[in-house]
PDB file of C-alpha atoms in Angstrom:
ATOM      1  CA  ALA A  49      -0.124   0.003   0.065  1.00 81.00           C
ATOM      2  CA  GLN A  50       1.139   3.639  -0.707  1.00 85.00           C
ATOM      3  CA  SER A  51       1.005   6.562   1.572  1.00 91.00           C
ATOM      4  CA  VAL A  52       2.105   9.976   1.936  1.00 94.00           C
ATOM      5  CA  ALA A  53       3.125  12.049   5.043  1.00 95.00           C
ATOM      6  CA  GLN A  54       2.990  15.869   5.114  1.00 96.00           C
ATOM      7  CA  PRO A  55       4.718  16.438   8.629  1.00 95.00           C
ATOM      8  CA  GLU A  56       3.699  20.037   8.915  1.00 95.00           C
ATOM      9  CA  ASP A  57       0.191  20.790   9.890  1.00 94.00           C
ATOM     10  CA  GLN A  58       0.791  24.501   9.202  1.00 96.00           C
ATOM     11  CA  VAL A  59       3.657  26.547   7.831  1.00 97.00           C
ATOM     12  CA  ASN A  60       4.189  30.305   8.472  1.00 98.00           C
ATOM     13  CA  VAL A  61       6.423  32.519   6.064  1.00 98.00           C
ATOM     14  CA  ALA A  62       6.835  36.237   5.650  1.00 98.00           C
ATOM     15  CA  GLU A  63       5.995  37.723   2.199  1.00 98.00           C
ATOM     16  CA  GLY A  64       8.959  37.830  -0.227  1.00 97.00           C
ATOM     17  CA  ASN A  65      10.758  34.794   1.860  1.00 98.00           C
ATOM     18  CA  PRO A  66      10.960  31.364   0.305  1.00 98.00           C
ATOM     19  CA  LEU A  67       8.855  28.847   1.541  1.00 97.00           C
ATOM     20  CA  THR A  68       9.190  25.164   1.655  1.00 98.00           C
ATOM     21  CA  VAL A  69       6.209  22.693   2.133  1.00 98.00           C
ATOM     22  CA  LYS A  70       7.418  19.191   2.960  1.00 98.00           C
ATOM     23  CA  CYS A  71       6.274  15.855   1.594  1.00 98.00           C
ATOM     24  CA  THR A  72       7.744  12.210   1.763  1.00 97.00           C
ATOM     25  CA  TYR A  73       6.004   9.067   0.256  1.00 96.00           C
ATOM     26  CA  SER A  74       5.929   5.318   0.430  1.00 93.00           C
ATOM     27  CA  VAL A  75       5.117   3.313  -2.552  1.00 89.00           C
ATOM     28  CA  SER A  76       5.976  -0.189  -3.953  1.00 85.00           C
ATOM     29  CA  GLY A  77       7.981   0.896  -7.297  1.00 84.00           C
ATOM     30  CA  ASN A  78       8.204   4.025  -8.817  1.00 86.00           C
ATOM     31  CA  PRO A  79       5.825   6.839  -7.990  1.00 89.00           C
ATOM     32  CA  TYR A  80       4.000   9.451  -9.775  1.00 91.00           C
ATOM     33  CA  LEU A  81       3.910  12.507  -7.358  1.00 94.00           C
ATOM     34  CA  PHE A  82       1.591  15.392  -7.701  1.00 95.00           C
ATOM     35  CA  TRP A  83       1.078  18.471  -5.692  1.00 97.00           C
ATOM     36  CA  TYR A  84      -2.434  20.273  -5.252  1.00 95.00           C
ATOM     37  CA  VAL A  85      -3.750  23.560  -3.822  1.00 95.00           C
ATOM     38  CA  GLN A  86      -6.910  23.904  -2.181  1.00 92.00           C
ATOM     39  CA  TYR A  87      -8.672  27.255  -1.332  1.00 89.00           C
ATOM     40  CA  PRO A  88     -11.350  27.438   1.170  1.00 84.00           C
ATOM     41  CA  ASN A  89     -14.755  25.683   0.062  1.00 79.00           C
ATOM     42  CA  ARG A  90     -13.197  24.805  -3.327  1.00 82.00           C
ATOM     43  CA  GLY A  91     -11.920  21.580  -5.039  1.00 83.00           C
ATOM     44  CA  LEU A  92      -8.226  20.991  -5.732  1.00 89.00           C
ATOM     45  CA  GLN A  93      -6.289  22.515  -8.443  1.00 92.00           C
ATOM     46  CA  PHE A  94      -3.392  20.885  -9.907  1.00 93.00           C
ATOM     47  CA  LEU A  95       0.203  22.480  -9.211  1.00 95.00           C
ATOM     48  CA  LEU A  96       2.789  20.380 -10.569  1.00 95.00           C
ATOM     49  CA  LYS A  97       3.871  16.690 -11.001  1.00 94.00           C
ATOM     50  CA  TYR A  98       6.829  14.386 -10.997  1.00 94.00           C
ATOM     51  CA  ILE A  99       6.994  11.725 -13.799  1.00 90.00           C
ATOM     52  CA  THR A 100      10.498  10.786 -14.580  1.00 86.00           C
ATOM     53  CA  GLY A 101      13.639  12.572 -15.624  1.00 85.00           C
ATOM     54  CA  ASP A 102      14.398  15.855 -14.291  1.00 88.00           C
ATOM     55  CA  ASN A 103      14.216  15.902 -10.293  1.00 92.00           C
ATOM     56  CA  LEU A 104      13.476  19.449 -10.255  1.00 95.00           C
ATOM     57  CA  VAL A 105      10.067  20.055 -11.492  1.00 96.00           C
ATOM     58  CA  LYS A 106       8.398  23.306 -12.342  1.00 95.00           C
ATOM     59  CA  GLY A 107       4.617  24.159 -11.970  1.00 94.00           C
ATOM     60  CA  SER A 108       1.958  27.151 -11.738  1.00 91.00           C
ATOM     61  CA  TYR A 109       2.257  30.366 -10.165  1.00 93.00           C
ATOM     62  CA  GLY A 110       6.215  29.974  -9.554  1.00 95.00           C
ATOM     63  CA  PHE A 111       6.107  26.795  -7.477  1.00 97.00           C
ATOM     64  CA  GLU A 112       8.615  23.904  -8.061  1.00 97.00           C
ATOM     65  CA  ALA A 113       9.357  20.742  -6.442  1.00 98.00           C
ATOM     66  CA  GLU A 114      12.226  18.444  -5.767  1.00 96.00           C
ATOM     67  CA  PHE A 115      12.197  14.945  -6.090  1.00 95.00           C
ATOM     68  CA  ASN A 116      14.663  12.922  -3.927  1.00 95.00           C
ATOM     69  CA  LYS A 117      14.503   9.323  -4.373  1.00 93.00           C
ATOM     70  CA  SER A 118      16.858   8.356  -1.874  1.00 94.00           C
ATOM     71  CA  GLN A 119      15.055  10.257   0.854  1.00 95.00           C
ATOM     72  CA  THR A 120      11.560   9.372  -0.733  1.00 95.00           C
ATOM     73  CA  SER A 121      10.578  13.083  -0.656  1.00 97.00           C
ATOM     74  CA  PHE A 122       9.132  15.483  -2.654  1.00 98.00           C
ATOM     75  CA  HIS A 123       9.219  18.863  -1.096  1.00 98.00           C
ATOM     76  CA  LEU A 124       7.340  21.840  -2.732  1.00 98.00           C
ATOM     77  CA  LYS A 125       9.224  25.181  -2.841  1.00 98.00           C
ATOM     78  CA  LYS A 126       8.769  28.692  -4.145  1.00 98.00           C
ATOM     79  CA  PRO A 127      11.521  31.259  -4.136  1.00 97.00           C
ATOM     80  CA  SER A 128       9.502  34.017  -3.058  1.00 97.00           C
ATOM     81  CA  ALA A 129       6.044  33.707  -1.180  1.00 97.00           C
ATOM     82  CA  LEU A 130       2.829  35.876  -1.980  1.00 97.00           C
ATOM     83  CA  VAL A 131      -0.103  36.530   0.538  1.00 96.00           C
ATOM     84  CA  SER A 132      -2.206  34.962  -2.052  1.00 95.00           C
ATOM     85  CA  ASP A 133      -0.304  31.706  -1.781  1.00 96.00           C
ATOM     86  CA  SER A 134      -2.141  31.235   1.524  1.00 96.00           C
ATOM     87  CA  ALA A 135      -4.055  27.945   1.181  1.00 95.00           C
ATOM     88  CA  LEU A 136      -4.139  24.377   1.985  1.00 94.00           C
ATOM     89  CA  TYR A 137      -1.537  22.137   0.043  1.00 96.00           C
ATOM     90  CA  PHE A 138      -1.701  18.464  -0.608  1.00 95.00           C
ATOM     91  CA  CYS A 139       0.883  16.110  -1.934  1.00 96.00           C
ATOM     92  CA  ALA A 140      -0.439  13.176  -3.406  1.00 94.00           C
ATOM     93  CA  VAL A 141       1.086   9.678  -5.183  1.00 92.00           C
ATOM     94  CA  ARG A 142       0.003   7.253  -7.567  1.00 88.00           C
ATOM     95  CA  PRO A 143       2.097   4.261  -8.090  1.00 84.00           C
ATOM     96  CA  MET A 144       3.577   3.717 -11.463  1.00 80.00           C
ATOM     97  CA  ASP A 145       3.479  -0.039 -11.635  1.00 75.00           C
ATOM     98  CA  THR A 146       0.233  -1.371 -10.246  1.00 69.00           C
ATOM     99  CA  GLY A 147      -2.524   0.337 -12.494  1.00 68.00           C
ATOM    100  CA  ARG A 148      -4.240   1.901  -9.299  1.00 69.00           C
ATOM    101  CA  ARG A 149      -5.635   5.225 -10.706  1.00 79.00           C
ATOM    102  CA  ALA A 150      -6.884   6.771  -7.564  1.00 85.00           C
ATOM    103  CA  LEU A 151      -4.642   9.120  -5.861  1.00 89.00           C
ATOM    104  CA  THR A 152      -3.389   8.642  -2.092  1.00 90.00           C
ATOM    105  CA  PHE A 153      -3.054  12.171  -0.373  1.00 92.00           C
ATOM    106  CA  GLY A 154      -1.142  13.475   2.526  1.00 94.00           C
ATOM    107  CA  SER A 155      -2.991  15.142   5.319  1.00 92.00           C
ATOM    108  CA  GLY A 156      -2.499  18.564   4.003  1.00 94.00           C
ATOM    109  CA  THR A 157      -0.207  21.496   4.873  1.00 96.00           C
ATOM    110  CA  ARG A 158      -1.742  24.813   5.439  1.00 95.00           C
ATOM    111  CA  LEU A 159       0.457  27.721   4.355  1.00 97.00           C
ATOM    112  CA  GLN A 160       0.021  31.127   5.754  1.00 97.00           C
ATOM    113  CA  VAL A 161       1.918  33.745   4.331  1.00 97.00           C
ATOM    114  CA  GLN A 162       2.147  36.909   6.396  1.00 96.00           C
ATOM    115  CA  PRO A 163       2.266  40.535   4.615  1.00 95.00           C
TER     116      PRO A 163
ATOM    117  CA  GLY B 146      -7.481  19.632 -18.649  1.00 64.00           C
ATOM    118  CA  ALA B 147     -10.882  17.622 -17.861  1.00 70.00           C
ATOM    119  CA  VAL B 148     -13.681  20.025 -16.886  1.00 83.00           C
ATOM    120  CA  VAL B 149     -15.878  18.689 -13.948  1.00 89.00           C
ATOM    121  CA  SER B 150     -19.063  20.486 -12.636  1.00 92.00           C
ATOM    122  CA  GLN B 151     -20.297  19.475  -9.242  1.00 95.00           C
ATOM    123  CA  HIS B 152     -23.319  20.704  -7.891  1.00 95.00           C
ATOM    124  CA  PRO B 153     -24.588  21.965  -5.374  1.00 96.00           C
ATOM    125  CA  SER B 154     -21.500  23.932  -4.018  1.00 94.00           C
ATOM    126  CA  ARG B 155     -23.127  24.091  -0.576  1.00 95.00           C
ATOM    127  CA  VAL B 156     -26.172  22.395   0.942  1.00 97.00           C
ATOM    128  CA  ILE B 157     -27.754  22.125   4.491  1.00 97.00           C
ATOM    129  CA  CYS B 158     -30.261  19.664   5.295  1.00 96.00           C
ATOM    130  CA  LYS B 159     -32.094  18.298   8.161  1.00 97.00           C
ATOM    131  CA  SER B 160     -31.305  15.012   9.881  1.00 97.00           C
ATOM    132  CA  GLY B 161     -33.092  12.101   8.266  1.00 97.00           C
ATOM    133  CA  THR B 162     -33.495  13.717   4.976  1.00 97.00           C
ATOM    134  CA  SER B 163     -31.400  12.487   1.653  1.00 97.00           C
ATOM    135  CA  VAL B 164     -29.120  14.811  -0.313  1.00 97.00           C
ATOM    136  CA  LYS B 165     -28.150  14.136  -3.765  1.00 97.00           C
ATOM    137  CA  ILE B 166     -24.813  15.584  -5.255  1.00 97.00           C
ATOM    138  CA  GLU B 167     -24.187  15.616  -8.842  1.00 97.00           C
ATOM    139  CA  CYS B 168     -21.089  15.469 -10.751  1.00 95.00           C
ATOM    140  CA  ARG B 169     -20.814  16.028 -14.606  1.00 93.00           C
ATOM    141  CA  SER B 170     -17.909  15.787 -17.128  1.00 87.00           C
ATOM    142  CA  LEU B 171     -18.437  18.550 -19.466  1.00 86.00           C
ATOM    143  CA  ASP B 172     -15.749  18.016 -21.913  1.00 81.00           C
ATOM    144  CA  PHE B 173     -15.080  14.130 -21.867  1.00 79.00           C
ATOM    145  CA  GLN B 174     -16.954  10.786 -21.351  1.00 83.00           C
ATOM    146  CA  ALA B 175     -16.023   9.184 -17.943  1.00 83.00           C
ATOM    147  CA  THR B 176     -16.677   5.630 -17.513  1.00 87.00           C
ATOM    148  CA  THR B 177     -15.301   5.958 -13.880  1.00 91.00           C
ATOM    149  CA  MET B 178     -15.738   8.514 -11.126  1.00 93.00           C
ATOM    150  CA  PHE B 179     -13.852   8.656  -7.917  1.00 94.00           C
ATOM    151  CA  TRP B 180     -15.761  10.129  -4.590  1.00 96.00           C
ATOM    152  CA  TYR B 181     -13.726  11.750  -2.099  1.00 95.00           C
ATOM    153  CA  ARG B 182     -14.601  12.965   1.366  1.00 95.00           C
ATOM    154  CA  GLN B 183     -12.804  15.600   3.258  1.00 91.00           C
ATOM    155  CA  PHE B 184     -13.141  15.988   7.055  1.00 82.00           C
ATOM    156  CA  PRO B 185     -12.153  19.347   8.706  1.00 76.00           C
ATOM    157  CA  LYS B 186      -8.240  19.799   8.863  1.00 71.00           C
ATOM    158  CA  LYS B 187      -7.935  16.354   7.312  1.00 75.00           C
ATOM    159  CA  SER B 188      -6.905  14.921   3.792  1.00 84.00           C
ATOM    160  CA  LEU B 189      -9.362  13.682   1.184  1.00 89.00           C
ATOM    161  CA  MET B 190     -10.275   9.976   1.915  1.00 91.00           C
ATOM    162  CA  LEU B 191     -11.613   7.886  -1.178  1.00 92.00           C
ATOM    163  CA  MET B 192     -14.909   6.683  -0.449  1.00 95.00           C
ATOM    164  CA  ALA B 193     -15.920   5.040  -3.509  1.00 95.00           C
ATOM    165  CA  THR B 194     -15.692   4.595  -7.346  1.00 94.00           C
ATOM    166  CA  SER B 195     -18.761   4.799  -9.633  1.00 93.00           C
ATOM    167  CA  ASN B 196     -18.679   2.739 -12.644  1.00 90.00           C
ATOM    168  CA  GLU B 197     -20.778   3.492 -15.843  1.00 89.00           C
ATOM    169  CA  GLY B 198     -23.177   0.458 -16.347  1.00 87.00           C
ATOM    170  CA  SER B 199     -22.085  -1.423 -13.109  1.00 89.00           C
ATOM    171  CA  LYS B 200     -22.145  -1.243  -9.490  1.00 92.00           C
ATOM    172  CA  ALA B 201     -20.125   1.135  -7.601  1.00 94.00           C
ATOM    173  CA  THR B 202     -16.958  -0.133  -5.464  1.00 94.00           C
ATOM    174  CA  TYR B 203     -16.861   1.154  -2.189  1.00 96.00           C
ATOM    175  CA  GLU B 204     -13.759   1.572   0.009  1.00 94.00           C
ATOM    176  CA  GLN B 205     -13.344  -0.404   3.398  1.00 94.00           C
ATOM    177  CA  GLY B 206     -15.538   0.932   5.945  1.00 94.00           C
ATOM    178  CA  VAL B 207     -17.855   3.140   3.747  1.00 95.00           C
ATOM    179  CA  GLU B 208     -21.507   2.263   4.264  1.00 94.00           C
ATOM    180  CA  LYS B 209     -22.870   1.356   0.933  1.00 94.00           C
ATOM    181  CA  ASP B 210     -26.492   1.771   2.036  1.00 95.00           C
ATOM    182  CA  LYS B 211     -25.764   5.511   3.306  1.00 96.00           C
ATOM    183  CA  PHE B 212     -23.837   6.784   0.573  1.00 97.00           C
ATOM    184  CA  LEU B 213     -25.548   5.654  -2.831  1.00 96.00           C
ATOM    185  CA  ILE B 214     -23.498   6.130  -5.656  1.00 95.00           C
ATOM    186  CA  ASN B 215     -24.856   5.827  -9.485  1.00 93.00           C
ATOM    187  CA  HIS B 216     -23.077   6.416 -12.599  1.00 93.00           C
ATOM    188  CA  ALA B 217     -26.419   7.111 -14.867  1.00 87.00           C
ATOM    189  CA  SER B 218     -24.651   7.882 -18.098  1.00 89.00           C
ATOM    190  CA  LEU B 219     -20.977   8.751 -19.354  1.00 88.00           C
ATOM    191  CA  THR B 220     -21.323  12.465 -18.302  1.00 89.00           C
ATOM    192  CA  LEU B 221     -23.234  11.973 -14.754  1.00 93.00           C
ATOM    193  CA  SER B 222     -22.266  10.406 -11.735  1.00 95.00           C
ATOM    194  CA  THR B 223     -24.192  10.962  -8.354  1.00 96.00           C
ATOM    195  CA  LEU B 224     -23.738  10.617  -4.751  1.00 97.00           C
ATOM    196  CA  THR B 225     -26.665  10.408  -2.510  1.00 97.00           C
ATOM    197  CA  VAL B 226     -26.308  10.741   1.288  1.00 97.00           C
ATOM    198  CA  THR B 227     -29.296   9.029   2.537  1.00 97.00           C
ATOM    199  CA  SER B 228     -31.043   9.653   5.974  1.00 96.00           C
ATOM    200  CA  ALA B 229     -28.263  12.083   6.903  1.00 96.00           C
ATOM    201  CA  HIS B 230     -27.027  12.792  10.128  1.00 96.00           C
ATOM    202  CA  PRO B 231     -24.858  15.380  11.544  1.00 96.00           C
ATOM    203  CA  GLU B 232     -21.550  13.392  11.511  1.00 95.00           C
ATOM    204  CA  ASP B 233     -22.226  12.918   7.685  1.00 96.00           C
ATOM    205  CA  SER B 234     -21.372  16.675   7.391  1.00 95.00           C
ATOM    206  CA  SER B 235     -18.150  16.952   5.194  1.00 94.00           C
ATOM    207  CA  PHE B 236     -16.824  18.172   1.860  1.00 94.00           C
ATOM    208  CA  TYR B 237     -17.497  15.768  -0.631  1.00 96.00           C
ATOM    209  CA  ILE B 238     -15.475  16.003  -3.880  1.00 94.00           C
ATOM    210  CA  CYS B 239     -15.641  14.121  -7.163  1.00 95.00           C
ATOM    211  CA  SER B 240     -12.714  13.471  -9.666  1.00 93.00           C
ATOM    212  CA  PRO B 241     -12.504  11.627 -12.801  1.00 88.00           C
ATOM    213  CA  PRO B 242      -9.671   9.227 -12.718  1.00 82.00           C
ATOM    214  CA  GLY B 243      -6.323  10.227 -14.313  1.00 73.00           C
ATOM    215  CA  GLN B 244      -4.226   7.336 -15.759  1.00 70.00           C
ATOM    216  CA  GLY B 245      -0.592   6.897 -15.255  1.00 70.00           C
ATOM    217  CA  ALA B 246       1.229  10.082 -15.524  1.00 77.00           C
ATOM    218  CA  SER B 247      -1.814  12.044 -16.155  1.00 82.00           C
ATOM    219  CA  GLU B 248      -2.960  14.416 -13.183  1.00 84.00           C
ATOM    220  CA  ALA B 249      -6.333  14.052 -11.758  1.00 85.00           C
ATOM    221  CA  PHE B 250      -9.053  16.856 -11.955  1.00 88.00           C
ATOM    222  CA  PHE B 251     -11.518  17.578  -9.264  1.00 91.00           C
ATOM    223  CA  GLY B 252     -14.865  19.006  -9.134  1.00 92.00           C
ATOM    224  CA  GLN B 253     -15.677  22.231  -7.089  1.00 92.00           C
ATOM    225  CA  GLY B 254     -16.623  20.228  -4.082  1.00 92.00           C
ATOM    226  CA  THR B 255     -19.913  19.970  -2.227  1.00 94.00           C
ATOM    227  CA  ARG B 256     -20.146  21.351   1.478  1.00 94.00           C
ATOM    228  CA  LEU B 257     -22.814  19.500   3.194  1.00 96.00           C
ATOM    229  CA  THR B 258     -23.918  20.443   6.627  1.00 96.00           C
ATOM    230  CA  VAL B 259     -26.555  18.421   8.501  1.00 97.00           C
ATOM    231  CA  VAL B 260     -28.665  19.970  11.131  1.00 96.00           C
TER     232      VAL B 260
END
């Protein structure tokens, strides 16, 4: 079975500072990894994904994520945070080799960017 | 990406009544739809998978008789919460399955409040 861990319930950062939202995963075989953002009472919006190849993945709104196979991590990063980035962020995994199509989500991390 | 319309976005109902949530795929045909439930400050949990032309598949621990799922056509999947109780209050989200490396897309979600 696969699992995703987001160790921080909340991350606070000042506007203009870099941000990191942590994610580690456990999966049999190779993973497809995803980050989604959720605003209040809304569905999830796709930010970026890792499939294969370059470990640094660039996504929407200036976000990027670094895949680290040895540490089984896929941390979300942004060089300069905006107040509008404040939202709930989910990391998710889909095993590459099992044919399972549903995503397994982490518990979510609330990002609070202070002006 | 796939466009999914979920309705209603919010609903308040009395205990004991039933509520139907609709999920429509607007620009593609969906033979399968995932239904997730999100508890406050918690991750999304897969409840069930609806299948066009056959019975839904429920995850372990999900009451089939309480959460009726129907996949009436290639563009419509519905979730009916029957005999609702306050503990059924939650945020429900539908999502057509991505496959392989493709990202999943999500409906806007439905905030159900049972009073």
